[in-house]
Tab-separated table of C-alpha atoms in Angstrom:
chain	number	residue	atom	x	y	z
A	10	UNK	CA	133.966	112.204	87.785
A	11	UNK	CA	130.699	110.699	86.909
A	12	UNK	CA	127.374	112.247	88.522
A	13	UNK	CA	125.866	109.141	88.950
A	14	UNK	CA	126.764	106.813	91.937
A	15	UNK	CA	128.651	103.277	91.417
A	16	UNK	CA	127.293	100.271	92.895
A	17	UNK	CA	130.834	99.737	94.598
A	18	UNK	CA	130.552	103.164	96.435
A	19	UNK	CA	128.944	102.412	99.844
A	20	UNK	CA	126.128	105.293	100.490
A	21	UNK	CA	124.923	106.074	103.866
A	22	UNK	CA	122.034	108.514	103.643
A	23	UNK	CA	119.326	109.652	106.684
A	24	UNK	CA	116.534	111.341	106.095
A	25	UNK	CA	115.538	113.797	108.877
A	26	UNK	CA	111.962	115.101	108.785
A	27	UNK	CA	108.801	115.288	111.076
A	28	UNK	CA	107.031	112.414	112.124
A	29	UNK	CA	104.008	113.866	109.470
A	30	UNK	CA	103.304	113.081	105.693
A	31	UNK	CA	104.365	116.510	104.865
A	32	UNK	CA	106.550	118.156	101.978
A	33	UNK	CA	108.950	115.107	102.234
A	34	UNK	CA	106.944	111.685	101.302
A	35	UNK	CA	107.631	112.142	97.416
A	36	UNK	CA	111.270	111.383	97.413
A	37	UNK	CA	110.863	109.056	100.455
A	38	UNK	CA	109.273	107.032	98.204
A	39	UNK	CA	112.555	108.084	96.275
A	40	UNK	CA	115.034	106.400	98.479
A	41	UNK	CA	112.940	103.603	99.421
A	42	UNK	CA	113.280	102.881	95.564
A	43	UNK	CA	116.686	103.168	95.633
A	44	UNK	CA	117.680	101.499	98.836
A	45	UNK	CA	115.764	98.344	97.563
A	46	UNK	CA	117.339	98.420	94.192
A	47	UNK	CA	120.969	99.349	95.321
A	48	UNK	CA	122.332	97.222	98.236
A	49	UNK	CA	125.795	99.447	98.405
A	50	UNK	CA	122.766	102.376	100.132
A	51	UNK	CA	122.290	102.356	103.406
A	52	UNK	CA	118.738	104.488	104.123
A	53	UNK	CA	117.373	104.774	107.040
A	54	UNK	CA	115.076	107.875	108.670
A	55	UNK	CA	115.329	109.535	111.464
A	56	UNK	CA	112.548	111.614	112.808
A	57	UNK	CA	111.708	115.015	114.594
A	58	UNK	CA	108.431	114.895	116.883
A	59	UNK	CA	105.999	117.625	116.102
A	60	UNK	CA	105.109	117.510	119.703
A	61	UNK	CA	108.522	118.941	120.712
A	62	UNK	CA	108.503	121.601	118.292
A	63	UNK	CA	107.545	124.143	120.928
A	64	UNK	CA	110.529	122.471	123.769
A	65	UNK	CA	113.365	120.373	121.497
A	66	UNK	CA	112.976	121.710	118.358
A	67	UNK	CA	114.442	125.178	119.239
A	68	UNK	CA	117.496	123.731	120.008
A	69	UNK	CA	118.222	121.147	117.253
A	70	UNK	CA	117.253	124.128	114.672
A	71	UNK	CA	119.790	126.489	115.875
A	72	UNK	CA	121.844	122.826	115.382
A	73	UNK	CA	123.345	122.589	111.956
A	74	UNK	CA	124.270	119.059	112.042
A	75	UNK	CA	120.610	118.732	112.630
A	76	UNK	CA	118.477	121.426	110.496
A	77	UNK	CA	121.429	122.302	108.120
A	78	UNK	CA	122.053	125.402	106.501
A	79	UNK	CA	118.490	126.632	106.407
A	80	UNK	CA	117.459	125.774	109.729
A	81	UNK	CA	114.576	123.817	108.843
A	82	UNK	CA	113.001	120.716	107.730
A	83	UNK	CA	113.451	117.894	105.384
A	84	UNK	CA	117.233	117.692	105.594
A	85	UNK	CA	119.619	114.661	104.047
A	86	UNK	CA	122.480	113.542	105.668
A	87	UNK	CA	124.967	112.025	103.257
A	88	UNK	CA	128.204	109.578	104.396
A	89	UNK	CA	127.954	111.367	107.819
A	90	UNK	CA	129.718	114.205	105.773
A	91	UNK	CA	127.027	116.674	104.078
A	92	UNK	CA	123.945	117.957	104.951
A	93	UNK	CA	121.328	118.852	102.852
A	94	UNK	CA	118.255	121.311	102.806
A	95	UNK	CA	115.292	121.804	100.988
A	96	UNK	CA	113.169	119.859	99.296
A	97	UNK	CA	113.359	120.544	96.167
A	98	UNK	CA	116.989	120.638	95.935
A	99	UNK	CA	117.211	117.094	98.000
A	100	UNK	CA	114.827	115.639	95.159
A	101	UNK	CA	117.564	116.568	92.251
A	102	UNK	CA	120.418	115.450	93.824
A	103	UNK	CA	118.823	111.850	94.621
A	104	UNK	CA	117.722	111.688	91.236
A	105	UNK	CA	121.362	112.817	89.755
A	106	UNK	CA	123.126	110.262	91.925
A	107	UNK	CA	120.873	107.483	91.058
A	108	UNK	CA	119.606	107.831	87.557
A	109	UNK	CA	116.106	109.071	88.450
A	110	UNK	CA	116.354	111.302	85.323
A	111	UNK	CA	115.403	108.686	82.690
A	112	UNK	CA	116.547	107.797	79.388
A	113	UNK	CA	117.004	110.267	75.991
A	114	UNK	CA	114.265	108.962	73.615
A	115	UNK	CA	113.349	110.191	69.740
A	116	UNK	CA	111.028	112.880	70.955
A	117	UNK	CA	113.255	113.834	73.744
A	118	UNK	CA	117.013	113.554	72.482
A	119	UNK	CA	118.964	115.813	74.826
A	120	UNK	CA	119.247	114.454	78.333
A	121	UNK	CA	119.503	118.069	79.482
A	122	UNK	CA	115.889	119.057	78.048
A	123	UNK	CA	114.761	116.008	79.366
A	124	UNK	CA	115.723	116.688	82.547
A	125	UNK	CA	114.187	120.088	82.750
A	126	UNK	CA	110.910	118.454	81.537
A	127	UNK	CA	110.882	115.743	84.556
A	128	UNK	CA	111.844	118.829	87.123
A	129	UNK	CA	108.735	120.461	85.244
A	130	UNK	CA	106.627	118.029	86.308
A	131	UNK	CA	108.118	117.596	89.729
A	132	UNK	CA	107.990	121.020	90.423
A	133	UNK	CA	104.342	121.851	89.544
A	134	UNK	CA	103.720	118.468	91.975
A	135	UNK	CA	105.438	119.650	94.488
A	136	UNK	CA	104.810	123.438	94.929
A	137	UNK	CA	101.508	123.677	92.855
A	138	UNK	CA	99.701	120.628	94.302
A	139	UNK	CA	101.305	119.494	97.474
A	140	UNK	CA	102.084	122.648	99.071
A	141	UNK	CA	98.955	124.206	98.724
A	142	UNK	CA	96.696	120.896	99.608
A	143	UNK	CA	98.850	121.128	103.168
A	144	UNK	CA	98.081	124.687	103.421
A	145	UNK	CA	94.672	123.912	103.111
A	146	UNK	CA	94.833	122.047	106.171
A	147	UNK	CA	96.494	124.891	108.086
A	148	UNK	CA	93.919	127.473	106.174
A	149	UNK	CA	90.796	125.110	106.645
A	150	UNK	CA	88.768	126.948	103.922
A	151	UNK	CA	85.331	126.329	103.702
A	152	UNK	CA	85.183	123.904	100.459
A	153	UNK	CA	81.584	124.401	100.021
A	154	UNK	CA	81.837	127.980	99.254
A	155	UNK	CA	83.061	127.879	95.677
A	156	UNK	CA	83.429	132.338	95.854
A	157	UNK	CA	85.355	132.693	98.933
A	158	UNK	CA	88.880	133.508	98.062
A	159	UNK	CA	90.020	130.547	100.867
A	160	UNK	CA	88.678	128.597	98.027
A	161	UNK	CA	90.897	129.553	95.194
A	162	UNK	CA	94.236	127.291	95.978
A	163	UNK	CA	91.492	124.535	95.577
A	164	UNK	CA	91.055	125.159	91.962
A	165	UNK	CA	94.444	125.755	91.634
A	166	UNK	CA	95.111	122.680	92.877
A	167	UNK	CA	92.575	120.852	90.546
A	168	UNK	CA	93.769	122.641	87.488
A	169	UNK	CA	97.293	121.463	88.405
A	170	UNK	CA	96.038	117.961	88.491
A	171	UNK	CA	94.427	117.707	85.658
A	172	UNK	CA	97.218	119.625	83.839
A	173	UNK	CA	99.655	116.921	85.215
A	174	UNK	CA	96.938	114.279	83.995
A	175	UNK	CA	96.453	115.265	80.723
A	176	UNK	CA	100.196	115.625	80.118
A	177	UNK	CA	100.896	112.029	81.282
A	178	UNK	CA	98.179	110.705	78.871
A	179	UNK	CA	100.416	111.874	75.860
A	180	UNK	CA	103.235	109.687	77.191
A	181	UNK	CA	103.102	105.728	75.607
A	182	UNK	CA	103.974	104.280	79.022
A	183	UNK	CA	102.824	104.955	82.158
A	184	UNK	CA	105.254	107.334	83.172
A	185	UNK	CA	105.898	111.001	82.208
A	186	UNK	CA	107.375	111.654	78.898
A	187	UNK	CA	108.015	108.024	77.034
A	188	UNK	CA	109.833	106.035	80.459
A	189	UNK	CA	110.025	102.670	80.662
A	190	UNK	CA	110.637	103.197	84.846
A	191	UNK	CA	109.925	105.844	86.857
A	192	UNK	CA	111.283	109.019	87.220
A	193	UNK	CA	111.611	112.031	89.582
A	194	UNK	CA	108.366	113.182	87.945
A	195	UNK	CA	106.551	110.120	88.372
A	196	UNK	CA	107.770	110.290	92.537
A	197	UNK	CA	106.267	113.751	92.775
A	198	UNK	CA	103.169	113.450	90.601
A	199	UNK	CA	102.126	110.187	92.533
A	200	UNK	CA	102.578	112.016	96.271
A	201	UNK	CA	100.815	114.723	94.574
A	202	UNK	CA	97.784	112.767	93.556
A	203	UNK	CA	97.637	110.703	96.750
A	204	UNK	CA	97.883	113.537	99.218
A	205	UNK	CA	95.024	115.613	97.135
A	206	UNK	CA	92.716	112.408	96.980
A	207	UNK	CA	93.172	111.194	100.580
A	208	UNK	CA	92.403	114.291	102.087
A	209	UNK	CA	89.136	115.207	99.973
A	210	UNK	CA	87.908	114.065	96.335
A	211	UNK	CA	87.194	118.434	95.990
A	212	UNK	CA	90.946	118.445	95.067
A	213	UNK	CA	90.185	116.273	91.876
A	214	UNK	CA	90.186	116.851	88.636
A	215	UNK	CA	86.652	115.234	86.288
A	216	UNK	CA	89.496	113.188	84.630
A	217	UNK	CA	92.377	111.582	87.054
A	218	UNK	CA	93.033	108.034	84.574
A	219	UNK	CA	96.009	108.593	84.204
A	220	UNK	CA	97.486	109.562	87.522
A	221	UNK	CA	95.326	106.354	88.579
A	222	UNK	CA	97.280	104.047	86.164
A	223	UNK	CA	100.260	105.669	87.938
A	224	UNK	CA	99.470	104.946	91.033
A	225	UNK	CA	98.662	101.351	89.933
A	226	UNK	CA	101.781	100.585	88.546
A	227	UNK	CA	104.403	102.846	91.692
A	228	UNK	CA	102.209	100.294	94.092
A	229	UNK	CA	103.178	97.313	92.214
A	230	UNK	CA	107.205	97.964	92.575
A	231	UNK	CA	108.036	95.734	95.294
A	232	UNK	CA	109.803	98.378	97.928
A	233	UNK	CA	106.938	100.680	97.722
A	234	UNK	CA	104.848	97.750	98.053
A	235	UNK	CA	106.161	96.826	101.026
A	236	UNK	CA	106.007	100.321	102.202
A	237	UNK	CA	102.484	100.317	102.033
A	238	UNK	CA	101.682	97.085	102.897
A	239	UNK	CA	103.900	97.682	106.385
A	240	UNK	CA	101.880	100.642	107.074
A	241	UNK	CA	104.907	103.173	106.612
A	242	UNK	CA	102.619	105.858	105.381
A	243	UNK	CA	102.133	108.016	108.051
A	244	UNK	CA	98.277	109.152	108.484
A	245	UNK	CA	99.374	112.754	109.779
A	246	UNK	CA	99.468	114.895	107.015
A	247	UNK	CA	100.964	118.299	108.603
A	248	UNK	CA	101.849	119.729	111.966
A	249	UNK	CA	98.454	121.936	112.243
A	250	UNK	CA	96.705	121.532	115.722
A	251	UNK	CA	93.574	121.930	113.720
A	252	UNK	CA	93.942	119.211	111.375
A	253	UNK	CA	92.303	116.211	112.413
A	254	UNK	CA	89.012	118.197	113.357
A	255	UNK	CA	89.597	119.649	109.573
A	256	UNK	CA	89.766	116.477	108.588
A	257	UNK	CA	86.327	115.468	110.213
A	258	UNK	CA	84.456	117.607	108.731
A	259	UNK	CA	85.350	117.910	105.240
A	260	UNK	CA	84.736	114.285	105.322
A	261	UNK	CA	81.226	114.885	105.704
A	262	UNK	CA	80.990	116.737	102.422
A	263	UNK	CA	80.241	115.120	99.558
């Protein structure tokens, strides 16, 4: 049985996450991708108010069909038949289905160790970069004071960055490791450069060219530009009540 999914095979997938930016916008860019470029998908998203997580939300968690097997948030419904959790694990299984694990080429030959370099990169996106720039907006460290240890996941999160930078410089395109389109890395290391430099330039790395070029060129594929120029991106970022005041003030730092 092949692990990739045939254009004949008609695909119904829903997304289920909060109505925030969150851990989930890499691979909605994902299936965005994929539901422009295969018309046998159906994608659509469904969404779970953050202001019923204190009334509603109880409920549909203890709900399987709803928060799946881990009783939490992002899960993908597939064909009305499985439910999956996690983020993580979500992210691989899109990217198996739908070839989001590029091509073998003569640096790379093993599609195997390729794929555990793109999951590299996706990983340290994901849970080195945008988990801890969210947390940051639940922790609201003081980004002036370079000593505190509230500060630390801020250099962590810069080192990251400019590890993810310098690593997409090597490749001769403008994706990760030699692709011609993008893969599950490129998804995750995009999100993860967008969410650090839209909520403060202290995030950055001295050197972001690459991961600029990157952004370039994921803007310029027609769903995601369509995406963006529809306004999908949602301008919430988490479900902290002291966000937006966070927000504020950082702003006024330079």
């Amino acid at each position: 049985m092949s692990a990739t999914a045939t254009n004949s095979e008609k695909i119904k997938l829903r997304l289920h996450y909060w109505d925030c930016r969150g851990r989930a916008q890499a691979f909605r860019y994902m299936l965005e991708d994929i539901a422009y470029t295969n018309k046998n998908v159906d994608y659509k998203e469904d969404f779970e108010q953050i202001s019923t997580t204190t009334t509603i939300w109880p409920e549909h968690k203890a709900d399987k069909t709803i928060s799946g097997s881990f009783r939490t948030l992002p899960v993908l419904h597939w064909n009305d038949e499985h439910v999956f959790g996690q983020t993580l694990t979500i992210a691989h299984l899109v990217a198996r289905k739908f070839n989001l694990y590029g091509k073998v080429t003569s640096s790379v030959t093993d599609p195997v160790l390729l794929e555990a370099y793109l999951n590299g990169v996706a990983n340290c996106a994901y849970l080195d970069v945008i988990v801890n720039v969210c947390m940051c907006l639940w922790n609201t460290p003081d980004i002036e004071n370079k000593t505190s240890a509230e500060y630390y996941p801020i250099i962590g999160v810069k080192d990251k960055l400019d590890a993810l930078n310098t690593l997409l410089k090597e490749s001769s395109t403008s994706f990760f490791y030699d692709q011609t389109e993008p893969t599950i890395a490129d998804y995750f290391a995009f999100e993860a450069y967008l969410v650090a430099r839209d909520i403060h330039s202290v995030f950055l790395p001295e050197d972001c060219q690459a991961l600029v070029k990157l952004e370039q060129v994921m803007k310029e594929r027609p769903a995601l530009a369509r995406y963006f120029q529809n306004n999908q991106l949602i301008k919430l970022f988490t479900a902290s009540p002291s966000e937006q005041e966070y927000l504020e003030k950082i702003s006024k730092i330079k």
